[in-house]
PDB file of C-alpha atoms in Angstrom:
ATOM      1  CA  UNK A1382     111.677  94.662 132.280  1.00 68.00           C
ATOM      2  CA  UNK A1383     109.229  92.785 130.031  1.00 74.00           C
ATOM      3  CA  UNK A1384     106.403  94.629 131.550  1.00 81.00           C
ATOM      4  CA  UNK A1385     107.879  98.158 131.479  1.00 80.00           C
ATOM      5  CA  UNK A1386     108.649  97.894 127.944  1.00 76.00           C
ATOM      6  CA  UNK A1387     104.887  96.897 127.413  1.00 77.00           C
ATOM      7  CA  UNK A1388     104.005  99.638 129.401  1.00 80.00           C
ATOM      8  CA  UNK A1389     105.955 102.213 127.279  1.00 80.00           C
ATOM      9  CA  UNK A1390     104.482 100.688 123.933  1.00 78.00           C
ATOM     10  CA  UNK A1391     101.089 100.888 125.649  1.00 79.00           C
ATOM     11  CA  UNK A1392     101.555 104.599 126.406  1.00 82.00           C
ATOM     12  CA  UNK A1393     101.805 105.593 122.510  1.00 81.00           C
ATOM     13  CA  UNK A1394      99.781 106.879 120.110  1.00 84.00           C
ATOM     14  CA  UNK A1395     101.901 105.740 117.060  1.00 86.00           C
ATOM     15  CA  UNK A1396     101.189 101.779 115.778  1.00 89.00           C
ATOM     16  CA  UNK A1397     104.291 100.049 117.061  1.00 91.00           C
ATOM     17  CA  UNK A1398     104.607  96.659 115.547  1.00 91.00           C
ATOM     18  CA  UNK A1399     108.125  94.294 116.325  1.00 91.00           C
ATOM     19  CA  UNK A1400     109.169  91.484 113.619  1.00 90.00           C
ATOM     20  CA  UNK A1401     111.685  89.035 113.630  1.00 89.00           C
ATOM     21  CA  UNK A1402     114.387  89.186 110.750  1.00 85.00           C
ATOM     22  CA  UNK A1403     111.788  86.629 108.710  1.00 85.00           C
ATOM     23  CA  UNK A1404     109.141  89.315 109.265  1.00 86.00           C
ATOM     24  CA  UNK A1405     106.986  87.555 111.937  1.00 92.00           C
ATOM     25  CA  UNK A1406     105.045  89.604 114.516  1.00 94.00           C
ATOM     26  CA  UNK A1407     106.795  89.376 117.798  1.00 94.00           C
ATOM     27  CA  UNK A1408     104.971  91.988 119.298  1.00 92.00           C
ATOM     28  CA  UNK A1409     102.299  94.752 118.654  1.00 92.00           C
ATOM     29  CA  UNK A1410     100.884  97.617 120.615  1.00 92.00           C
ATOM     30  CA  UNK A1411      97.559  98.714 121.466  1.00 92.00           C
ATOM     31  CA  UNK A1412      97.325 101.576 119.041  1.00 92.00           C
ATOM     32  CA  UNK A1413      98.573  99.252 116.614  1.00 91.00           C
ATOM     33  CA  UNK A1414      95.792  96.394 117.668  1.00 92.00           C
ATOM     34  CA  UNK A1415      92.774  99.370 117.654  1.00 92.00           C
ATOM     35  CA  UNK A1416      94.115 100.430 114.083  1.00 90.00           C
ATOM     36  CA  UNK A1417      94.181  96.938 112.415  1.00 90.00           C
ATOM     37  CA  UNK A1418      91.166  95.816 114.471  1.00 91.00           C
ATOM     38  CA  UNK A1419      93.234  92.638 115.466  1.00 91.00           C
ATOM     39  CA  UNK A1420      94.214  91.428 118.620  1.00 92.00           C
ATOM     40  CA  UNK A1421      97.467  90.447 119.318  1.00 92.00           C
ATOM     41  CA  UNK A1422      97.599  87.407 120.198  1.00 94.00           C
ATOM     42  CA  UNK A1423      95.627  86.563 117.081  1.00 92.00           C
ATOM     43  CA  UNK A1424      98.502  88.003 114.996  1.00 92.00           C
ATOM     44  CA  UNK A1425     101.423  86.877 116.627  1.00 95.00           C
ATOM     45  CA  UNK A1426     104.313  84.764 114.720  1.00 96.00           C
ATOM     46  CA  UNK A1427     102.375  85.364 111.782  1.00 93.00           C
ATOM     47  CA  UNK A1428     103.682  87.374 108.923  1.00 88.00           C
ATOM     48  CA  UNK A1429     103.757  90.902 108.823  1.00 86.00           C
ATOM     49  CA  UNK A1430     102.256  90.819 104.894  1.00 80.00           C
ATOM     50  CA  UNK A1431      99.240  89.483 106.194  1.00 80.00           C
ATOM     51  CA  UNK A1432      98.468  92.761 107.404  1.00 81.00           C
ATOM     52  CA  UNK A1433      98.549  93.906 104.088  1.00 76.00           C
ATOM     53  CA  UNK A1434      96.247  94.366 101.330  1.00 70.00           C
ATOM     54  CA  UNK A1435      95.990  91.028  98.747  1.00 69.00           C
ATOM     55  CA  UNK A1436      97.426  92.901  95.832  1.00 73.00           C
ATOM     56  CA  UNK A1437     101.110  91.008  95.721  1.00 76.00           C
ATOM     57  CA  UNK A1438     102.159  94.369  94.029  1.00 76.00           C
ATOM     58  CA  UNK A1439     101.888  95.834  97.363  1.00 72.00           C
ATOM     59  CA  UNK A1440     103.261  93.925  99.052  1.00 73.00           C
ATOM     60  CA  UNK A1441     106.387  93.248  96.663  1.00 76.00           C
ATOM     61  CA  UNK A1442     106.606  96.659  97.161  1.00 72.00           C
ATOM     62  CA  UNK A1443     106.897  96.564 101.176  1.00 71.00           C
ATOM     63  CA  UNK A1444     109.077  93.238 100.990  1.00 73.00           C
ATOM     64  CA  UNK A1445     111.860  95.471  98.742  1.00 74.00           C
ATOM     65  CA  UNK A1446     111.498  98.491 101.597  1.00 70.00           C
ATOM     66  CA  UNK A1447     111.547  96.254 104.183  1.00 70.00           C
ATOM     67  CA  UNK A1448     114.729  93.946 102.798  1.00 73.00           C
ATOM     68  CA  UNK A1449     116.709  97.476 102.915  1.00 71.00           C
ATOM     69  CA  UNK A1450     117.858  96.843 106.159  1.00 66.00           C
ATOM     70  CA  UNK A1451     120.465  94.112 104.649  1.00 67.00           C
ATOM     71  CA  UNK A1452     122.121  96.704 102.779  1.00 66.00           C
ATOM     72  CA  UNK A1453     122.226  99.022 105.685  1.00 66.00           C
ATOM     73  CA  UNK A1454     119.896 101.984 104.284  1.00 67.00           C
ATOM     74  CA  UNK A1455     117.541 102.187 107.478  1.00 70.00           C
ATOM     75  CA  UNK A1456     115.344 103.981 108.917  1.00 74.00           C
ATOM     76  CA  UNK A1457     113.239 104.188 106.158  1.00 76.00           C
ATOM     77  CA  UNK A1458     109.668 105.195 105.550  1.00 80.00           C
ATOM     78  CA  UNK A1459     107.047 103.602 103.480  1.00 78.00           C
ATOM     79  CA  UNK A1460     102.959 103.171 102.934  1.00 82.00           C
ATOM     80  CA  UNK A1461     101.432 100.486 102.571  1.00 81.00           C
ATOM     81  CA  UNK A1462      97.529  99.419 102.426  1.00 83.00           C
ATOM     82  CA  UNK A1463      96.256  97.238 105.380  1.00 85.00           C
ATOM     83  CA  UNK A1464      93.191  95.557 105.226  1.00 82.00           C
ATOM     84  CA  UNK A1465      91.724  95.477 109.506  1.00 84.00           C
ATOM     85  CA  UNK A1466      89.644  92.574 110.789  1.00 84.00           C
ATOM     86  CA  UNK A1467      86.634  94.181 109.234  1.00 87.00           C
ATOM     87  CA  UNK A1468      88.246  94.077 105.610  1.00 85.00           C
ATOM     88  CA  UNK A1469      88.197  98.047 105.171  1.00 88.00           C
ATOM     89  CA  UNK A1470      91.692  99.400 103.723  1.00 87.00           C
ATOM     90  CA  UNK A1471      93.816 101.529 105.433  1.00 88.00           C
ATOM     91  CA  UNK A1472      96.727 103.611 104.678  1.00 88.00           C
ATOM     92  CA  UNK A1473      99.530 103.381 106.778  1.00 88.00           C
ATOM     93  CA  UNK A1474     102.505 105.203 106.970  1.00 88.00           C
ATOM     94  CA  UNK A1475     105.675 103.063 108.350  1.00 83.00           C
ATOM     95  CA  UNK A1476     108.777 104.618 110.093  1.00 84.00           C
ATOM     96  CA  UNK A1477     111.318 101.275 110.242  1.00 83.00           C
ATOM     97  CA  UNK A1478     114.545 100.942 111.765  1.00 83.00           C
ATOM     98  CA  UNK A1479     116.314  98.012 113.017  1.00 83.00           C
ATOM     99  CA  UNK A1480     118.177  97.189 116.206  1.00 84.00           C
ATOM    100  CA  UNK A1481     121.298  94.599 115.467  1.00 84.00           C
ATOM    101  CA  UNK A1482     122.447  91.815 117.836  1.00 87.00           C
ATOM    102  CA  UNK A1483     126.768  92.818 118.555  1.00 90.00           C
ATOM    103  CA  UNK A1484     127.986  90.749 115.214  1.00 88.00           C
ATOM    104  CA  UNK A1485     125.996  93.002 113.427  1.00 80.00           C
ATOM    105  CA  UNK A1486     122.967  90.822 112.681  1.00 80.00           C
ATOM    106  CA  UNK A1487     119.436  92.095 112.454  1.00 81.00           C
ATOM    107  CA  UNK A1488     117.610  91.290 115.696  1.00 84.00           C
ATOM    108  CA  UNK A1489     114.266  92.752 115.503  1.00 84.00           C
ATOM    109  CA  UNK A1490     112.776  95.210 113.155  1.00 82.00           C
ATOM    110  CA  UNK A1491     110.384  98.269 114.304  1.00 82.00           C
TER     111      UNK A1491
END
């Protein structure tokens, strides 16, 4: 199972990255690791605003998107500036949804 789902995210052209409800990287896929010029493995269990670009306006600005999965009001869309391995920006558009464990908690976020 593990490896079909890798497969599938593999197969994609969209960046598919999967956080934990503390917005850790669980998981990333290759589109997602040729955008942001990171591997993986070098990203994983960190947080997702390290991906983003050092103005904390920006990412303030993600973090209140983002946290609009406790009130129920995903999918949602934002951009956000990413700054790859190389340190050039890029503008990224983020489609987000959530899937929830049965009592209704947040399991991961996509």
């Amino acid at each position: 199972e593990q490896r079909f789902i890798a497969n599938v995210l593999n197969t994609t052209g969209a960046l598919v990255i999967i956080l934990d409800p503390q917005w850790q990287i669980l998981r990333m896929n290759r589109a997602c690791e040729q955008t942001v010029r990171h591997a993986f493995q070098d990203l994983k269990g960190q947080p997702f605003w390290n991906l983003l670009t050092p103005s904390e306006e920006d990412k303030q600005g993600a973090r209140q998107v983002l946290e609009s999965y406790k009130t129920g009001r995903l999918p949602c869309t934002f951009e956000s500036a990413i700054l790859d391995k190389a340190r050039r920006l890029r503008w990224i558009q983020w489609n987000t949804t959530a899937s929830y464990k049965k009592n209704g908690d947040v399991d991961i976020l996509l």
